Short mmCIF file of C-alpha atoms in Angstrom, two decimals:
data_model
loop_
_atom_site.label_atom_id
_atom_site.label_comp_id
_atom_site.label_asym_id
_atom_site.label_seq_id
_atom_site.Cartn_x
_atom_site.Cartn_y
_atom_site.Cartn_z
CA MET A 803 0.00 0.00 0.00
CA ILE A 804 1.34 3.44 -0.93
CA HIS A 805 0.57 6.33 1.41
CA LEU A 806 0.51 9.73 -0.27
CA PHE A 807 0.36 11.81 2.88
CA LYS A 808 3.24 13.30 4.80
CA LYS A 809 4.33 11.07 7.63
CA LYS A 810 5.36 12.59 10.97
CA PRO A 811 8.86 11.44 11.88
CA MET A 812 8.90 8.82 14.62
CA ILE A 813 10.87 9.51 17.76
CA THR A 814 12.62 7.30 20.27
CA PRO A 815 10.55 8.00 23.38
CA GLU A 816 12.06 8.31 26.83
CA LYS A 817 10.78 5.99 29.52
CA ASN A 818 7.72 7.29 31.43
CA CYS A 819 7.38 10.33 29.15
CA VAL A 820 4.38 11.46 27.14
CA TYR A 821 4.72 13.65 24.06
CA ALA A 822 2.31 16.28 22.72
CA PRO A 823 -0.02 14.52 20.29
CA VAL A 824 -0.89 17.87 18.65
CA SER A 825 0.65 21.34 18.60
CA GLY A 826 -1.02 24.21 20.41
CA GLU A 827 -1.33 26.08 23.69
CA ALA A 828 -0.77 23.78 26.71
CA LYS A 829 -3.16 24.51 29.57
CA PRO A 830 -3.89 22.97 32.96
CA LEU A 831 -6.82 20.57 33.01
CA SER A 832 -8.63 23.01 35.33
CA LYS A 833 -9.25 25.16 32.22
CA VAL A 834 -11.35 22.43 30.54
CA SER A 835 -15.12 23.03 30.70
CA ASP A 836 -15.93 19.34 31.26
CA GLN A 837 -15.63 18.44 34.97
CA MET A 838 -14.59 14.87 34.19
CA PHE A 839 -11.34 16.40 32.96
CA SER A 840 -11.09 19.64 34.99
CA LYS A 841 -11.50 17.83 38.31
CA GLU A 842 -9.03 15.14 37.16
CA LEU A 843 -11.66 12.41 37.61
CA MET A 844 -10.17 10.51 34.66
CA GLY A 845 -6.58 11.18 35.72
CA LYS A 846 -3.98 13.92 35.68
CA GLY A 847 -2.56 15.47 32.55
CA ILE A 848 -2.80 18.55 30.38
CA ALA A 849 -5.10 20.11 27.83
CA ILE A 850 -3.93 21.44 24.49
CA GLU A 851 -5.81 24.08 22.52
CA PRO A 852 -4.83 22.68 19.10
CA ASP A 853 -3.55 24.79 16.24
CA SER A 854 -3.32 21.84 13.84
CA ASP A 855 -5.67 19.04 12.79
CA THR A 856 -3.70 15.83 13.37
CA ILE A 857 -3.27 13.70 16.48
CA TYR A 858 -0.05 11.69 16.70
CA ALA A 859 0.72 8.83 19.09
CA PRO A 860 2.02 10.43 22.31
CA VAL A 861 3.82 7.19 23.27
CA SER A 862 4.87 3.91 21.68
CA GLY A 863 2.63 1.04 22.71
CA ARG A 864 -0.73 -0.61 22.06
CA VAL A 865 -4.03 1.07 21.19
CA THR A 866 -6.44 0.13 23.99
CA ALA A 867 -9.43 2.13 22.76
CA ALA A 868 -10.37 3.61 19.38
CA PRO A 869 -14.10 4.34 19.42
CA GLY A 870 -16.05 4.45 16.16
CA SER A 871 -16.68 8.15 16.71
CA ARG A 872 -12.91 8.65 16.24
CA HIS A 873 -12.95 11.61 18.67
CA ALA A 874 -10.58 9.90 21.10
CA VAL A 875 -7.90 7.25 21.34
CA ALA A 876 -6.23 5.46 24.25
CA VAL A 877 -2.72 4.03 24.08
CA THR A 878 -0.86 2.09 26.76
CA SER A 879 2.86 2.68 26.44
CA SER A 880 5.38 -0.12 26.52
CA ASP A 881 6.27 1.27 30.01
CA GLY A 882 2.66 0.81 31.18
CA VAL A 883 1.57 4.48 31.08
CA GLU A 884 -2.09 4.59 30.03
CA ILE A 885 -2.81 7.68 27.92
CA LEU A 886 -6.16 9.00 26.76
CA VAL A 887 -6.25 11.69 24.05
CA HIS A 888 -9.74 13.21 23.78
CA VAL A 889 -10.27 15.68 20.92
CA GLY A 890 -12.73 18.30 22.08
CA ILE A 891 -15.56 18.43 24.57
CA ASN A 892 -18.72 16.41 23.89
CA THR A 893 -17.43 15.69 20.37
CA VAL A 894 -18.61 12.10 20.73
CA ASP A 895 -22.00 13.63 19.82
CA LEU A 896 -20.66 14.29 16.31
CA ASN A 897 -20.71 10.51 15.66
CA GLY A 898 -17.44 10.64 13.75
CA GLU A 899 -18.32 13.59 11.54
CA TYR A 900 -15.20 15.73 10.90
CA PHE A 901 -12.91 12.92 12.20
CA LYS A 902 -10.82 10.30 10.42
CA GLY A 903 -9.20 7.48 12.40
CA TYR A 904 -6.04 5.67 11.34
CA VAL A 905 -5.73 2.95 14.01
CA SER A 906 -7.79 0.22 15.61
CA LYS A 907 -7.94 -1.26 19.10
CA GLY A 908 -5.13 -3.75 19.67
CA GLU A 909 -2.80 -2.21 17.10
CA GLU A 910 0.82 -1.48 18.02
CA VAL A 911 1.86 2.13 17.38
CA GLN A 912 5.08 4.12 17.51
CA ALA A 913 5.35 7.55 19.12
CA GLY A 914 4.73 10.07 16.35
CA GLN A 915 2.48 7.80 14.28
CA LYS A 916 -0.68 9.46 12.90
CA LEU A 917 -3.75 8.37 14.88
CA ILE A 918 -6.55 10.82 14.03
CA GLU A 919 -7.24 13.72 11.67
CA PHE A 920 -9.99 16.20 12.50
CA ASP A 921 -11.41 19.37 11.01
CA ARG A 922 -11.01 21.98 13.76
CA LYS A 923 -12.82 24.73 11.90
CA ARG A 924 -15.90 22.63 11.18
CA ILE A 925 -16.01 21.24 14.72
CA ILE A 926 -15.87 24.78 16.13
CA ALA A 927 -18.47 25.96 13.61
CA ALA A 928 -20.73 23.12 14.82
CA GLY A 929 -20.51 24.63 18.32
CA TYR A 930 -17.93 22.38 19.96
CA ASP A 931 -14.80 23.25 21.93
CA VAL A 932 -11.73 21.52 20.43
CA ILE A 933 -9.53 21.71 23.54
CA THR A 934 -7.82 18.32 23.73
CA PRO A 935 -7.18 16.69 27.11
CA VAL A 936 -4.17 14.36 27.29
CA ILE A 937 -4.71 12.22 30.37
CA VAL A 938 -2.62 9.69 32.30
CA ALA A 939 -5.51 7.32 33.02
CA ASN A 940 -3.52 5.27 35.54
CA THR A 941 -2.37 8.30 37.55
CA ASP A 942 -2.68 6.36 40.82
CA ASP A 943 0.18 4.07 39.70
CA TYR A 944 2.63 6.98 40.01
CA GLU A 945 3.90 9.22 42.80
CA GLU A 946 4.05 12.26 40.52
CA VAL A 947 2.64 13.38 37.18
CA LEU A 948 4.68 16.37 35.99
CA THR A 949 3.19 18.51 33.23
CA VAL A 950 3.87 21.64 31.21
CA SER A 951 1.30 24.42 30.71
CA GLY A 952 0.96 28.08 29.93
CA ARG A 953 2.93 27.97 26.71
CA HIS A 954 2.85 26.74 23.13
CA VAL A 955 3.96 23.14 22.59
CA SER A 956 4.98 21.49 19.34
CA GLU A 957 3.92 18.06 18.15
CA MET A 958 6.03 15.37 19.83
CA GLU A 959 7.49 17.73 22.43
CA LYS A 960 7.71 16.13 25.91
CA VAL A 961 4.72 17.41 27.93
CA ILE A 962 4.18 14.85 30.72
CA GLU A 963 6.57 12.80 32.82
CA VAL A 964 5.46 10.25 35.39
CA LYS A 965 7.56 9.18 38.37
#
């Protein structure tokens, strides 16, 4: 199979590190309007206000969830860090409209591999917030979850470290 789209370069991830799956402004989860994220009920992490339309694998590992709505993806790293990337708030209600998924549950992925494409402008025009939480779902397995916020991050820049 020949792929005619630009491929994001893969990286060699550091142990217990999570990389930005999309570029944009990194914010604390407290800035997310959905309390499941803002109150860290799903785990600690960051939110990224995206300025691009592609989600890349934030870690190397196995896809543990890839819903048909394609608005989110979960990947468990080879180190055991469980990451959820959730594009937007309540975007599950779009039933996959404006989203294209590239992976399936059970698939092995490399950090930097394309997972999802989405149309930010159309999602916003449909009345949805595109802020993208990046969550360590197994936060309780770690003593610390260190994050960056308050600045622009580039795709595949280290944004979370667990200890």
